[in-house]
Short mmCIF file of C-alpha atoms in Angstrom, two decimals:
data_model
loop_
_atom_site.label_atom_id
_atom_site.label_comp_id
_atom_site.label_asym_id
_atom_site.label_seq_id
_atom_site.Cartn_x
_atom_site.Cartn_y
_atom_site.Cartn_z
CA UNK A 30 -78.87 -91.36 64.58
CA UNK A 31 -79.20 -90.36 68.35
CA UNK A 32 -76.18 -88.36 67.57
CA UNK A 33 -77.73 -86.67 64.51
CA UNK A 34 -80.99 -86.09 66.34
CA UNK A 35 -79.27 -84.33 69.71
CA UNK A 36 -77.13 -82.11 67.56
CA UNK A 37 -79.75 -81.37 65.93
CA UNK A 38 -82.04 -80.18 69.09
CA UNK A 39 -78.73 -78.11 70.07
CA UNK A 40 -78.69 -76.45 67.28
CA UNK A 41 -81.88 -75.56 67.18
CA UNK A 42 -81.63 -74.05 70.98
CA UNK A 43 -78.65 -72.17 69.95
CA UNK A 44 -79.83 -70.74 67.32
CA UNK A 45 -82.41 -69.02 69.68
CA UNK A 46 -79.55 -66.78 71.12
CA UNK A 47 -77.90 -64.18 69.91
CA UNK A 48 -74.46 -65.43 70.25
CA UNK A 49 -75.02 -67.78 67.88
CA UNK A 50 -74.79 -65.29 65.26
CA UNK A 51 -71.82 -64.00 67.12
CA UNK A 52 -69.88 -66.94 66.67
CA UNK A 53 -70.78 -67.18 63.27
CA UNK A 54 -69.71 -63.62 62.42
CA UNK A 55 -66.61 -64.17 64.22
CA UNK A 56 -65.77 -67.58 62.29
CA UNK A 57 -66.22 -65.44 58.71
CA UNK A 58 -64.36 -62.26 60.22
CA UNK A 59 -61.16 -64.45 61.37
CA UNK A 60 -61.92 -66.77 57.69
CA UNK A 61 -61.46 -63.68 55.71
CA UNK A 62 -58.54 -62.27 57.57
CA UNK A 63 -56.79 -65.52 57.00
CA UNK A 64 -57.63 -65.70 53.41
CA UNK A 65 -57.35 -62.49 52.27
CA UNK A 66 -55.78 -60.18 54.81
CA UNK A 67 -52.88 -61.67 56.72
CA UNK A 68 -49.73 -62.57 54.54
CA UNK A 69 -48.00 -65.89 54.71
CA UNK A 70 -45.17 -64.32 56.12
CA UNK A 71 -44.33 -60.71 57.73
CA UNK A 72 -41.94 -58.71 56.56
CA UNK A 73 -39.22 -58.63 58.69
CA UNK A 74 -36.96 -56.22 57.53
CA UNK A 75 -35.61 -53.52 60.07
CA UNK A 76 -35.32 -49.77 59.30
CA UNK A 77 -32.05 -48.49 60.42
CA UNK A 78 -30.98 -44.62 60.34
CA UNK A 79 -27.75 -43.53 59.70
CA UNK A 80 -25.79 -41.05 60.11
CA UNK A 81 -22.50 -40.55 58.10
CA UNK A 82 -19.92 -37.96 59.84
CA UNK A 83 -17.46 -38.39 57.60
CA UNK A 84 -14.59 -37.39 55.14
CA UNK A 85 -16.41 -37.12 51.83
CA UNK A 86 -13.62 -39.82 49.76
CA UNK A 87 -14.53 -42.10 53.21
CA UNK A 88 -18.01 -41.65 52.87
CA UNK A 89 -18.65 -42.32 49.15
CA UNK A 90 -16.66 -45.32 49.72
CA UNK A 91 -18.65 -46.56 52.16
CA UNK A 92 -21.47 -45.95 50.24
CA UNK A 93 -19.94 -47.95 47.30
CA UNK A 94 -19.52 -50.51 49.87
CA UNK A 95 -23.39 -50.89 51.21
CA UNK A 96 -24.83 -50.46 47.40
CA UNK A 97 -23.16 -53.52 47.61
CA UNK A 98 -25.59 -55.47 49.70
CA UNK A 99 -28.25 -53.92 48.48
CA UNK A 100 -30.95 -56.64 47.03
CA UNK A 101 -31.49 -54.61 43.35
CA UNK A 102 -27.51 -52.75 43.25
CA UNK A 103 -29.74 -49.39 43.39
CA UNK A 104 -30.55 -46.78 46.34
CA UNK A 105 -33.79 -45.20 46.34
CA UNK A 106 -34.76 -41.95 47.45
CA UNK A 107 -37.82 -41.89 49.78
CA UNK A 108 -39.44 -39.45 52.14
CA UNK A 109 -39.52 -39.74 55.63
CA UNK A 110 -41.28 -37.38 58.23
CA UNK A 111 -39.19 -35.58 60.83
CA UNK A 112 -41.43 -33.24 63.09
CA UNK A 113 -44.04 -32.28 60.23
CA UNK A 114 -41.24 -31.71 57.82
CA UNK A 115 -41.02 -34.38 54.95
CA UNK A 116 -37.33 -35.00 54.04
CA UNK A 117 -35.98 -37.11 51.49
CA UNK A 118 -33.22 -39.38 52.31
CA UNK A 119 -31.25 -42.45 50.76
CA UNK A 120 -32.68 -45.66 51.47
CA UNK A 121 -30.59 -48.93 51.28
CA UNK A 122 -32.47 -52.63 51.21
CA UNK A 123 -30.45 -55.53 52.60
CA UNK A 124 -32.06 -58.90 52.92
CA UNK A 125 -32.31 -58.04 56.85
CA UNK A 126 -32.68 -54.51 56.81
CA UNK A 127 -33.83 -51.10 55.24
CA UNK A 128 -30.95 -48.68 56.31
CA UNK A 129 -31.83 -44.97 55.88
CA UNK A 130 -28.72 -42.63 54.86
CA UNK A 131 -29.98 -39.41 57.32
CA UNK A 132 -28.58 -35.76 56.04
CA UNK A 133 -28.05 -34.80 59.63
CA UNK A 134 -27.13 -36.06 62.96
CA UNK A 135 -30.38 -34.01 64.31
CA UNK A 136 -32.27 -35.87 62.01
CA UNK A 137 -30.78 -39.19 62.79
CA UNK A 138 -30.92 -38.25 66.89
CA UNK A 139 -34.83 -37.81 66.49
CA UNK A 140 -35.09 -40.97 64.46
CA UNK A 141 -33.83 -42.75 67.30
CA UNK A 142 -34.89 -40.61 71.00
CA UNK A 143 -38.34 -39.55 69.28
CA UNK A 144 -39.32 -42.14 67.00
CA UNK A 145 -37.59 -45.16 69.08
CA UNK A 146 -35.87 -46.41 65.75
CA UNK A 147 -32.60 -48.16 65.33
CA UNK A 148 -30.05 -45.25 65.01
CA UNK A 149 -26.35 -44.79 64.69
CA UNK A 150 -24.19 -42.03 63.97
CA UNK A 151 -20.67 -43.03 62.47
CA UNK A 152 -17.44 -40.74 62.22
CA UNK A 153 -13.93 -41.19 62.70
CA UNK A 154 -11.87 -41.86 66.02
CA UNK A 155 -8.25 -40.27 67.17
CA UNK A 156 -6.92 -42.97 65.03
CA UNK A 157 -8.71 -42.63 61.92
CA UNK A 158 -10.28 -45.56 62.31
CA UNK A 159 -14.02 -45.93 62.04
CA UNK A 160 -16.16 -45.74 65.09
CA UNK A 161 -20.31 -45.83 66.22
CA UNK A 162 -22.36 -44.25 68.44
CA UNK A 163 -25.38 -46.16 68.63
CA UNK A 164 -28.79 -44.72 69.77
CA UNK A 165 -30.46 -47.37 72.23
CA UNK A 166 -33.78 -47.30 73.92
CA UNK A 167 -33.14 -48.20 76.94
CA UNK A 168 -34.77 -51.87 77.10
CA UNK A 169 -32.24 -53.64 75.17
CA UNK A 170 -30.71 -56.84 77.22
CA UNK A 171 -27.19 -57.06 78.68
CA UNK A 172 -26.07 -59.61 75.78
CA UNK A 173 -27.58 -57.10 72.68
CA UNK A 174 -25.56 -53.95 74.15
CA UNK A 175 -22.34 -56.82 74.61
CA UNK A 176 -22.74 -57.95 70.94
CA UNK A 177 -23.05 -54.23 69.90
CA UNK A 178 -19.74 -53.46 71.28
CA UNK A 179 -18.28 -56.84 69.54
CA UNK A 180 -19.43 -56.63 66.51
CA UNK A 181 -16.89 -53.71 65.21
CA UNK A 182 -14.34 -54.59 66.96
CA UNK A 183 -13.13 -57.13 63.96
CA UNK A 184 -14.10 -56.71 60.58
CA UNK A 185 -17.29 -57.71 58.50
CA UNK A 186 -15.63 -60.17 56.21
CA UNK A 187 -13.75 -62.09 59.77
CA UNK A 188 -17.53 -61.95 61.37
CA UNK A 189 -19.12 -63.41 57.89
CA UNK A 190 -16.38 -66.35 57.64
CA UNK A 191 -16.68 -66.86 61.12
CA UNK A 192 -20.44 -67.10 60.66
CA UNK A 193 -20.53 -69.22 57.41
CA UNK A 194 -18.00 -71.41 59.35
CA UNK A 195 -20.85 -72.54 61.69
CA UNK A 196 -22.11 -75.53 61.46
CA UNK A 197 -25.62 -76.09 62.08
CA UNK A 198 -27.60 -79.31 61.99
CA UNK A 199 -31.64 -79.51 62.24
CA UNK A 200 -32.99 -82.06 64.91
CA UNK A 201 -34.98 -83.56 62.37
CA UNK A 202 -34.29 -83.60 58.62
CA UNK A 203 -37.79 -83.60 57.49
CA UNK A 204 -39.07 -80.90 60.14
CA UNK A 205 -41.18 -77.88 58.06
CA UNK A 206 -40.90 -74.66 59.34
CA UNK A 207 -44.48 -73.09 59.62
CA UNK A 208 -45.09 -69.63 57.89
CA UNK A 209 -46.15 -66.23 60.15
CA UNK A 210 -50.09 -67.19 59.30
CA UNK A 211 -50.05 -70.92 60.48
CA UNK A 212 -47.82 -69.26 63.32
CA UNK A 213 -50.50 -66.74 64.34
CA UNK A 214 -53.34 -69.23 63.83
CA UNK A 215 -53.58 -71.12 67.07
CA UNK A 216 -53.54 -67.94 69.40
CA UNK A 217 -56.34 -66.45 67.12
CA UNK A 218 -58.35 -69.72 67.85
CA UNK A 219 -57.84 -69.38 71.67
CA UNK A 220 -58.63 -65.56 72.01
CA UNK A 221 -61.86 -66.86 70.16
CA UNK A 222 -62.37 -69.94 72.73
CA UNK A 223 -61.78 -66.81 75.59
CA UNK A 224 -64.33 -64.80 73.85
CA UNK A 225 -67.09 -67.18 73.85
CA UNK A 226 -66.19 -67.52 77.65
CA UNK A 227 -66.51 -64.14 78.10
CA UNK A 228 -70.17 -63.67 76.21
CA UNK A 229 -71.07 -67.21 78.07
#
């Protein structure tokens, strides 16, 4: 009953100050952005722009190739904005990306330099063979621009056998992985915690 009685009195005195009400708005505001407004998990898909220098036969067979991997067999035509001039342009969904079919390389160049996008122009080399010029920002680590240079050096069915080839065990069999809201949750609750501090 003491218990009941002191929280009580506490109450009471905080309810005299104004960040009382604070807290209380603050507890709805990050409720409802939890309920309603955040998703349970981000989409995480990367836009890519492309730009396709080549032979036409080479080109609509790539083309054939990536409709492959797209999620519903279909490309869709979208609009994209390029220095206050709407273009439209092929778009391509993956499961890991959205890759953007550019008409030009200018186009594709301001994607990347202006825009700070994933871009990549390719054509053919001396020896017909197919080669990439990739866009980067200038942040990117030592082991991304390594992997870059790796990764068409053999081709995409080795790289996917070598991949499904791996074999990877969880620590624990029943671990859950949390979703991008229970993720985001904690730091939320400290910034509030720091907050309060900060009106204290």
């Amino acid at each position: 009953m003491k218990l009941l009685s002191s929280l009580k009195k506490e109450m009471i005195l905080a309810s005299r100050g104004y960040y009382f009400y604070v807290e209380i708005f603050m507890t709805l505001l990050i409720l409802v952005f939890f309920l309603f407004i955040i998703p349970e998990n981000f989409n995480k898909h990367v836009d890519e722009y492309i730009y396709l220098d080549l032979p036409k036969e080479i080109k609509e067979a790539y083309l054939n190739q990536l409709l492959q991997y797209d999620v519903d067999q279909k490309v869709e035509k979208v609009v994209i904005k390029i220095e206050k001039e709407k273009k439209k342009v092929d778009l391509y969904q993956t499961d890991h990306s959205n890759i953007h079919i550019m008409n030009s390389y200018e186009d594709m160049k301001y994607m990347g330099e202006k825009k700070s996008k994933p871009a990549a122009k390719i054509y053919l080399d001396e020896e017909n063979q197919l080669a990439y010029e990739h866009f980067l920002q200038g942040y990117e680590s030592g082991r991304f621009k390594n992997i870059i240079k790796v990764i068409h050096m053999e081709s995409s069915e080795t790289l996917e056998e070598n991949m499904d080839a791996l074999v990877v065990k969880p620590q624990f069999e029943d671990m859950k992985l949390l979703s991008d809201k229970e993720n985001i949750l904690p730091p939320v609750l400290v910034f509030n915690g720091s907050l309060m501090g900060m009106f204290l």
